[in-house]
């Protein structure tokens, strides 16, 4: 099944669509001119799927991701994050600089996304939670896959202080999965893991191939992609003791350095919202661990005032050319809540 129709290319569309894109392109350029030349946009992705997945509606397909990367290459100077950080620090960043990043370590980063980026000669940085390599599964994926495969049409989780959920339609299964995820995301780690284990036990044949293997991490690096730290188990750092947070940050870095036999200098805060998911103590732990730059998930762009250990990022969710470009322009004018020196 082709996903080319998900992107209304202006070259083949009606005149009205071409005019709309021109107008959006002008707004896009204006947004960057208002900030000057020294700013850096960093995009976040997690997974790229071959075909539309009804349980993960926000995840781009290969077709969507390809046209997004084509737009990025057309309108931006796309750089490896490590290089962009050095140029930003020294005041030599090119105009409309951008980076592409992936969080968590999904196997489709190598099998689906990387070939597209190789074809377009676009670099990327992959932030890996090492505890899920070689057959692991993140807790939220356990919830999603359980709801995908659960054999009944009703799921009673009232004993877990959740709810009784109807599962007779695909939409009900999807909304149930994300309701559960949102309700338990910020629980104490042991309590959340206990609930997820119980939920996962309600069905069989949960996938064990969602995440990268160690060999695949090495393969990404051999393709010229950057690898960064993302802790071991992807916890909400602000919910951990200070000692445990330090261990998660340092151990994830050490794991990757053993896999790659080289230093790992870039880091992404799990979940990544300043003041909610991490705080100043965690920034210092990242610094002490030897990382030279780190990214959050607060919207906005970086300039020379930005703390290199709190670089903002954002996700362009839009599925058409004009909206994608408009989102980029609006983000370029947004200042994140924190992270300035």
Coordinates of N, CA and C in Angstrom, one line a residue, residues 105-277:
X105 N 14.8 4.1 21.1 CA 15.5 3.0 20.5 C 14.6 1.9 19.8
X106 N 13.6 2.4 19.1 CA 12.8 1.4 18.4 C 13.5 0.8 17.2
X107 N 13.2 -0.5 16.9 CA 13.9 -1.2 15.8 C 13.6 -0.5 14.5
X108 N 12.4 0.0 14.3 CA 12.1 0.6 13.0 C 12.9 1.9 12.7
X109 N 13.6 2.4 13.7 CA 14.5 3.5 13.5 C 15.6 3.1 12.4
X110 N 16.0 1.8 12.5 CA 17.0 1.3 11.6 C 16.3 0.7 10.3
X111 N 15.2 0.0 10.5 CA 14.7 -0.7 9.4 C 13.8 0.2 8.5
X112 N 13.2 1.2 9.0 CA 12.3 2.0 8.2 C 12.8 3.5 8.1
X113 N 13.2 4.1 9.2 CA 13.6 5.5 9.1 C 15.0 5.7 8.5
X114 N 15.9 4.9 8.9 CA 17.3 5.1 8.4 C 17.5 5.0 6.9
X115 N 16.8 4.0 6.2 CA 17.0 4.0 4.8 C 16.5 5.3 4.1
X116 N 15.4 5.9 4.6 CA 14.9 7.1 4.1 C 15.9 8.3 4.3
X117 N 16.5 8.3 5.5 CA 17.5 9.4 5.7 C 18.7 9.2 4.9
X118 N 19.1 7.9 4.7 CA 20.3 7.6 3.9 C 20.1 8.0 2.5
X119 N 18.9 7.8 2.0 CA 18.5 8.1 0.6 C 18.6 9.7 0.4
X120 N 18.2 10.4 1.4 CA 18.1 11.9 1.3 C 19.4 12.5 1.9
X121 N 20.3 11.7 2.4 CA 21.5 12.2 3.0 C 21.2 13.2 4.2
X122 N 20.4 12.7 5.1 CA 20.0 13.5 6.3 C 20.6 12.7 7.5
X123 N 21.3 13.4 8.3 CA 21.8 12.8 9.6 C 20.8 12.8 10.7
X124 N 21.0 12.0 11.7 CA 20.0 12.0 12.8 C 20.8 11.5 14.0
X125 N 20.2 11.8 15.2 CA 20.7 11.4 16.5 C 19.7 10.5 17.1
X126 N 20.1 9.3 17.6 CA 19.2 8.3 18.2 C 19.5 8.2 19.7
X127 N 18.6 8.5 20.5 CA 18.7 8.4 22.0 C 18.2 7.1 22.5
X128 N 19.0 6.3 23.0 CA 18.7 4.9 23.3 C 18.5 4.7 24.8
X129 N 17.4 4.1 25.2 CA 17.2 3.6 26.6 C 17.7 2.1 26.6
X130 N 18.9 1.9 27.2 CA 19.6 0.7 26.9 C 18.9 -0.6 27.6
X131 N 18.1 -0.3 28.6 CA 17.5 -1.5 29.3 C 16.5 -2.3 28.4
X132 N 16.1 -1.7 27.3 CA 15.1 -2.4 26.4 C 15.7 -3.0 25.2
X133 N 17.0 -2.9 25.0 CA 17.7 -3.5 23.9 C 17.6 -5.1 23.9
X134 N 17.6 -5.7 22.8 CA 17.7 -7.2 22.7 C 16.4 -7.8 23.2
X135 N 15.3 -7.4 22.8 CA 14.0 -8.1 23.1 C 13.2 -7.4 24.2
X136 N 13.6 -6.3 24.8 CA 12.8 -5.6 25.8 C 11.6 -4.9 25.2
X137 N 10.8 -4.4 26.1 CA 9.6 -3.7 25.7 C 9.3 -2.6 26.7
X138 N 9.1 -1.4 26.2 CA 8.8 -0.3 27.1 C 7.4 -0.5 27.7
X139 N 7.2 0.1 28.9 CA 5.9 -0.2 29.6 C 4.7 0.2 28.9
X140 N 4.8 1.4 28.2 CA 3.6 1.9 27.5 C 3.3 1.0 26.3
X141 N 4.3 0.4 25.7 CA 4.1 -0.5 24.6 C 3.5 -1.8 25.1
X142 N 3.8 -2.2 26.3 CA 3.1 -3.4 26.9 C 1.6 -3.1 27.0
X143 N 1.2 -1.9 27.4 CA -0.2 -1.6 27.5 C -0.8 -1.6 26.1
X144 N -0.2 -0.9 25.2 CA -0.7 -0.8 23.8 C -0.9 -2.2 23.2
X145 N 0.1 -3.0 23.3 CA 0.0 -4.3 22.6 C -0.9 -5.3 23.3
X146 N -1.1 -5.1 24.7 CA -2.1 -5.9 25.4 C -3.5 -5.5 24.9
X147 N -3.7 -4.2 24.7 CA -5.1 -3.8 24.2 C -5.3 -4.2 22.8
X148 N -4.2 -4.3 22.0 CA -4.4 -4.7 20.6 C -4.8 -6.2 20.5
X149 N -4.2 -7.0 21.4 CA -4.4 -8.5 21.3 C -5.3 -9.1 22.3
X150 N -5.9 -8.3 23.3 CA -6.8 -8.8 24.3 C -8.0 -9.5 23.7
X151 N -8.3 -10.8 24.1 CA -9.3 -11.5 23.4 C -10.7 -11.2 23.7
X152 N -11.0 -10.5 24.7 CA -12.4 -10.2 25.1 C -12.8 -8.9 24.6
X153 N -14.1 -8.6 24.8 CA -14.7 -7.3 24.4 C -15.0 -6.4 25.6
X154 N -14.5 -6.8 26.8 CA -14.6 -5.9 28.0 C -13.4 -6.2 28.9
X155 N -12.8 -5.2 29.4 CA -11.6 -5.4 30.3 C -11.9 -4.7 31.6
X156 N -11.9 -5.5 32.6 CA -12.3 -4.9 34.0 C -11.0 -4.7 34.8
X157 N -10.6 -3.5 34.9 CA -9.4 -3.1 35.7 C -9.8 -2.3 37.0
X158 N -11.0 -2.5 37.4 CA -11.5 -1.8 38.6 C -10.7 -2.2 39.8
X159 N -10.2 -3.4 39.9 CA -9.4 -3.8 41.0 C -8.1 -3.1 41.1
X160 N -7.7 -2.5 40.0 CA -6.4 -1.7 39.9 C -6.7 -0.2 40.1
X161 N -7.9 0.1 40.5 CA -8.3 1.5 40.6 C -8.3 2.2 39.3
X162 N -8.6 1.5 38.2 CA -8.8 2.0 36.9 C -10.2 2.0 36.6
X163 N -10.7 1.3 35.5 CA -12.1 1.3 35.1 C -12.4 0.0 34.5
X164 N -13.7 -0.1 34.1 CA -14.2 -1.2 33.3 C -14.3 -0.7 31.8
X165 N -13.5 -1.3 30.9 CA -13.4 -0.7 29.6 C -14.1 -1.6 28.6
X166 N -14.9 -1.0 27.7 CA -15.4 -1.7 26.5 C -14.4 -1.8 25.4
X167 N -14.3 -2.9 24.8 CA -13.3 -3.2 23.8 C -13.8 -3.8 22.5
X168 N -15.1 -3.4 22.2 CA -15.7 -4.0 21.0 C -15.3 -3.4 19.7
X169 N -14.7 -2.3 19.7 CA -14.2 -1.6 18.5 C -12.8 -1.3 18.6
X170 N -12.1 -1.1 17.4 CA -10.7 -0.7 17.4 C -10.5 0.7 18.1
X171 N -11.5 1.6 17.9 CA -11.4 2.9 18.6 C -11.4 2.7 20.1
X172 N -12.3 1.9 20.6 CA -12.3 1.7 22.0 C -11.0 1.1 22.5
X173 N -10.4 0.2 21.8 CA -9.2 -0.4 22.2 C -8.1 0.7 22.3
X174 N -8.0 1.5 21.3 CA -7.0 2.6 21.2 C -7.2 3.6 22.4
X175 N -8.4 4.0 22.5 CA -8.7 5.0 23.6 C -8.4 4.4 25.0
X176 N -8.8 3.2 25.1 CA -8.5 2.5 26.4 C -7.0 2.5 26.7
X177 N -6.2 2.1 25.7 CA -4.8 2.0 25.9 C -4.2 3.3 26.4
X178 N -4.6 4.4 25.7 CA -4.0 5.7 26.1 C -4.6 6.3 27.4
X179 N -5.8 5.9 27.7 CA -6.4 6.3 29.0 C -5.6 5.6 30.1
X180 N -5.3 4.4 30.0 CA -4.5 3.6 31.0 C -3.1 4.3 31.1
X181 N -2.5 4.5 29.9 CA -1.1 5.1 29.9 C -1.1 6.5 30.7
X182 N -2.1 7.3 30.4 CA -2.1 8.6 31.0 C -2.4 8.5 32.5
X183 N -3.2 7.5 32.9 CA -3.5 7.4 34.3 C -2.4 6.9 35.2
X184 N -1.5 6.1 34.6 CA -0.5 5.4 35.4 C 0.9 6.0 35.1
X185 N 1.1 6.9 34.2 CA 2.4 7.4 33.8 C 3.2 7.9 34.9
X186 N 2.6 8.7 35.8 CA 3.4 9.4 36.9 C 3.2 8.7 38.2
X187 N 2.8 7.4 38.2 CA 2.8 6.7 39.5 C 4.2 6.3 39.9
X188 N 4.4 6.0 41.1 CA 5.7 5.6 41.6 C 6.1 4.4 40.8
X189 N 7.4 4.3 40.4 CA 7.9 3.4 39.4 C 7.5 1.9 39.7
X190 N 7.7 1.5 41.0 CA 7.3 0.1 41.3 C 5.9 -0.2 41.1
X191 N 5.0 0.8 41.6 CA 3.6 0.6 41.5 C 3.2 0.5 40.0
X192 N 3.7 1.4 39.2 CA 3.4 1.4 37.7 C 3.8 0.1 37.1
X193 N 5.0 -0.4 37.4 CA 5.5 -1.6 36.8 C 4.7 -2.8 37.2
X194 N 4.2 -2.8 38.5 CA 3.4 -3.9 38.9 C 2.1 -3.9 38.2
X195 N 1.5 -2.8 38.0 CA 0.2 -2.7 37.2 C 0.5 -3.2 35.7
X196 N 1.5 -2.7 35.1 CA 1.8 -3.1 33.7 C 2.1 -4.6 33.6
X197 N 2.8 -5.1 34.5 CA 3.0 -6.6 34.5 C 1.7 -7.3 34.6
X198 N 0.8 -6.9 35.4 CA -0.5 -7.5 35.6 C -1.3 -7.4 34.3
X199 N -1.3 -6.2 33.7 CA -2.1 -6.0 32.4 C -1.5 -6.8 31.3
X200 N -0.2 -6.9 31.2 CA 0.5 -7.6 30.2 C 0.2 -9.1 30.3
X201 N 0.0 -9.6 31.5 CA -0.3 -11.0 31.7 C -1.7 -11.5 31.2
X202 N -2.5 -10.5 30.8 CA -3.9 -10.8 30.4 C -4.0 -11.2 28.9
X203 N -2.9 -11.3 28.2 CA -2.9 -11.8 26.8 C -1.6 -12.5 26.5
X204 N -1.5 -13.1 25.4 CA -0.3 -13.8 25.0 C 0.3 -13.2 23.8
X205 N 1.6 -13.7 23.5 CA 2.3 -13.3 22.3 C 2.5 -11.9 22.1
X206 N 2.9 -11.2 23.3 CA 3.3 -9.8 23.1 C 4.6 -9.7 22.4
X207 N 4.8 -8.7 21.5 CA 6.0 -8.7 20.7 C 7.3 -8.5 21.5
X208 N 8.3 -9.1 21.0 CA 9.7 -8.9 21.6 C 10.7 -8.3 20.7
X209 N 10.2 -7.8 19.6 CA 11.1 -7.2 18.5 C 10.8 -5.8 18.3
X210 N 10.2 -5.1 19.2 CA 9.9 -3.6 19.0 C 11.2 -2.8 19.1
X211 N 12.1 -3.2 19.9 CA 13.3 -2.3 20.2 C 14.5 -2.8 19.5
X212 N 15.5 -2.0 19.3 CA 16.8 -2.3 18.7 C 17.5 -3.4 19.5
X213 N 18.4 -4.1 18.8 CA 19.4 -5.0 19.4 C 20.7 -4.2 19.5
X214 N 21.6 -4.7 20.3 CA 22.9 -4.0 20.4 C 23.6 -4.0 19.0
X215 N 23.5 -5.1 18.2 CA 24.1 -5.1 16.9 C 23.4 -4.0 16.0
X216 N 22.1 -3.8 16.2 CA 21.5 -2.8 15.4 C 21.9 -1.3 15.8
X217 N 22.2 -1.2 17.1 CA 22.7 0.1 17.5 C 24.0 0.4 16.8
X218 N 24.9 -0.6 16.8 CA 26.1 -0.5 16.1 C 25.9 -0.2 14.6
X219 N 24.9 -0.9 14.0 CA 24.6 -0.7 12.6 C 24.2 0.8 12.3
X220 N 23.4 1.4 13.2 CA 23.1 2.8 13.0 C 24.3 3.7 13.1
X221 N 25.2 3.4 14.0 CA 26.4 4.2 14.1 C 27.3 4.0 12.8
X222 N 27.3 2.8 12.3 CA 28.1 2.5 11.1 C 27.5 3.3 9.9
X223 N 26.3 3.6 9.9 CA 25.6 4.4 8.9 C 26.0 5.9 9.0
X224 N 26.7 6.2 10.0 CA 27.0 7.6 10.2 C 26.1 8.4 11.2
X225 N 25.1 7.7 11.8 CA 24.2 8.3 12.7 C 24.8 8.5 14.1
X226 N 24.4 9.5 14.8 CA 24.9 9.7 16.2 C 24.0 8.9 17.1
X227 N 24.7 8.4 18.2 CA 24.0 7.7 19.3 C 24.1 8.5 20.6
X228 N 23.0 8.7 21.3 CA 23.0 9.4 22.5 C 22.3 8.6 23.6
X229 N 22.6 9.1 24.9 CA 22.1 8.4 26.0 C 20.6 8.8 26.3
X230 N 19.9 7.9 27.0 CA 18.5 8.2 27.3 C 18.1 7.4 28.6
X231 N 19.1 7.2 29.4 CA 19.0 6.4 30.7 C 19.0 4.9 30.3
X232 N 18.8 4.1 31.4 CA 18.6 2.7 31.2 C 17.2 2.3 31.0
X233 N 16.3 2.7 31.9 CA 14.9 2.2 31.9 C 13.9 3.3 31.6
X234 N 14.4 4.5 31.1 CA 13.5 5.5 30.7 C 12.5 6.0 31.9
X235 N 13.0 6.2 33.1 CA 12.2 6.6 34.2 C 11.9 8.1 34.1
X236 N 10.9 8.6 34.8 CA 10.7 10.0 35.0 C 11.7 10.4 36.1
X237 N 12.7 11.1 35.7 CA 13.8 11.4 36.6 C 13.3 12.1 37.9
X238 N 12.4 13.0 37.8 CA 11.9 13.7 38.9 C 11.2 12.8 39.9
X239 N 10.8 11.6 39.5 CA 10.1 10.7 40.4 C 11.1 9.8 41.1
X240 N 12.4 9.9 40.9 CA 13.4 9.0 41.5 C 14.1 9.7 42.6
X241 N 14.8 8.9 43.4 CA 15.7 9.5 44.4 C 16.9 10.1 43.6
X242 N 17.6 11.0 44.2 CA 18.7 11.7 43.5 C 19.8 10.6 43.1
X243 N 20.0 9.7 44.0 CA 21.0 8.7 43.7 C 20.6 7.8 42.6
X244 N 19.4 7.4 42.6 CA 18.9 6.5 41.5 C 18.9 7.3 40.1
X245 N 18.5 8.5 40.1 CA 18.6 9.3 38.9 C 20.0 9.4 38.3
X246 N 20.9 9.6 39.2 CA 22.3 9.7 38.8 C 22.8 8.4 38.2
X247 N 22.4 7.2 38.8 CA 22.7 5.9 38.3 C 22.1 5.7 36.9
X248 N 20.9 6.0 36.7 CA 20.2 5.8 35.5 C 20.9 6.6 34.3
X249 N 21.3 7.8 34.6 CA 22.0 8.6 33.6 C 23.3 8.1 33.3
X250 N 24.1 7.8 34.3 CA 25.5 7.3 34.1 C 25.5 5.9 33.5
X251 N 24.7 5.0 34.0 CA 24.7 3.6 33.5 C 24.3 3.5 32.1
X252 N 23.3 4.3 31.7 CA 22.9 4.3 30.3 C 24.0 4.7 29.4
X253 N 24.8 5.7 29.8 CA 25.9 6.2 29.0 C 27.0 5.1 28.9
X254 N 27.3 4.5 30.1 CA 28.3 3.4 30.1 C 27.9 2.2 29.2
X255 N 26.6 1.9 29.2 CA 26.1 0.8 28.4 C 26.4 1.1 26.9
X256 N 26.1 2.3 26.5 CA 26.3 2.6 25.1 C 27.7 2.7 24.7
X257 N 28.6 3.2 25.6 CA 30.0 3.3 25.3 C 30.6 1.9 25.2
X258 N 30.1 0.9 26.0 CA 30.6 -0.5 25.8 C 30.1 -1.0 24.5
X259 N 28.9 -0.7 24.1 CA 28.4 -1.2 22.8 C 29.2 -0.6 21.6
X260 N 29.5 0.6 21.7 CA 30.0 1.4 20.5 C 31.6 1.5 20.6
X261 N 32.1 1.3 21.8 CA 33.6 1.4 21.9 C 34.0 2.8 21.6
X262 N 33.2 3.8 22.0 CA 33.6 5.2 21.8 C 32.8 6.1 22.8
X263 N 33.2 7.3 23.0 CA 32.5 8.2 23.9 C 31.1 8.5 23.4
X264 N 30.1 8.6 24.3 CA 28.8 9.1 24.0 C 28.6 10.4 24.7
X265 N 28.3 11.5 24.0 CA 28.3 12.8 24.5 C 27.0 13.6 24.5
X266 N 26.0 12.9 23.9 CA 24.7 13.6 23.8 C 23.6 12.8 24.6
X267 N 22.7 13.6 25.2 CA 21.7 13.0 26.1 C 20.3 13.6 25.9
X268 N 19.3 12.7 26.1 CA 17.9 13.2 26.0 C 17.2 12.8 27.4
X269 N 16.6 13.8 28.0 CA 15.8 13.6 29.2 C 14.6 12.8 28.9
X270 N 14.4 11.7 29.6 CA 13.1 10.9 29.4 C 11.9 11.8 29.7
X271 N 11.0 11.7 28.8 CA 9.7 12.5 28.8 C 10.0 14.0 28.6
X272 N 11.0 14.5 29.3 CA 11.7 15.7 28.9 C 11.2 17.1 29.2
X273 N 10.1 17.2 30.0 CA 9.6 18.6 30.3 C 10.3 19.1 31.6
X274 N 10.9 20.3 31.4 CA 11.6 20.9 32.5 C 10.7 21.3 33.6
X275 N 11.1 20.9 34.8 CA 10.3 21.2 36.0 C 9.2 20.2 36.3
X276 N 8.9 19.3 35.3 CA 7.9 18.3 35.5 C 8.6 16.9 35.5
X277 N 9.4 16.7 34.5 CA 10.1 15.4 34.4 C 11.6 15.4 34.8

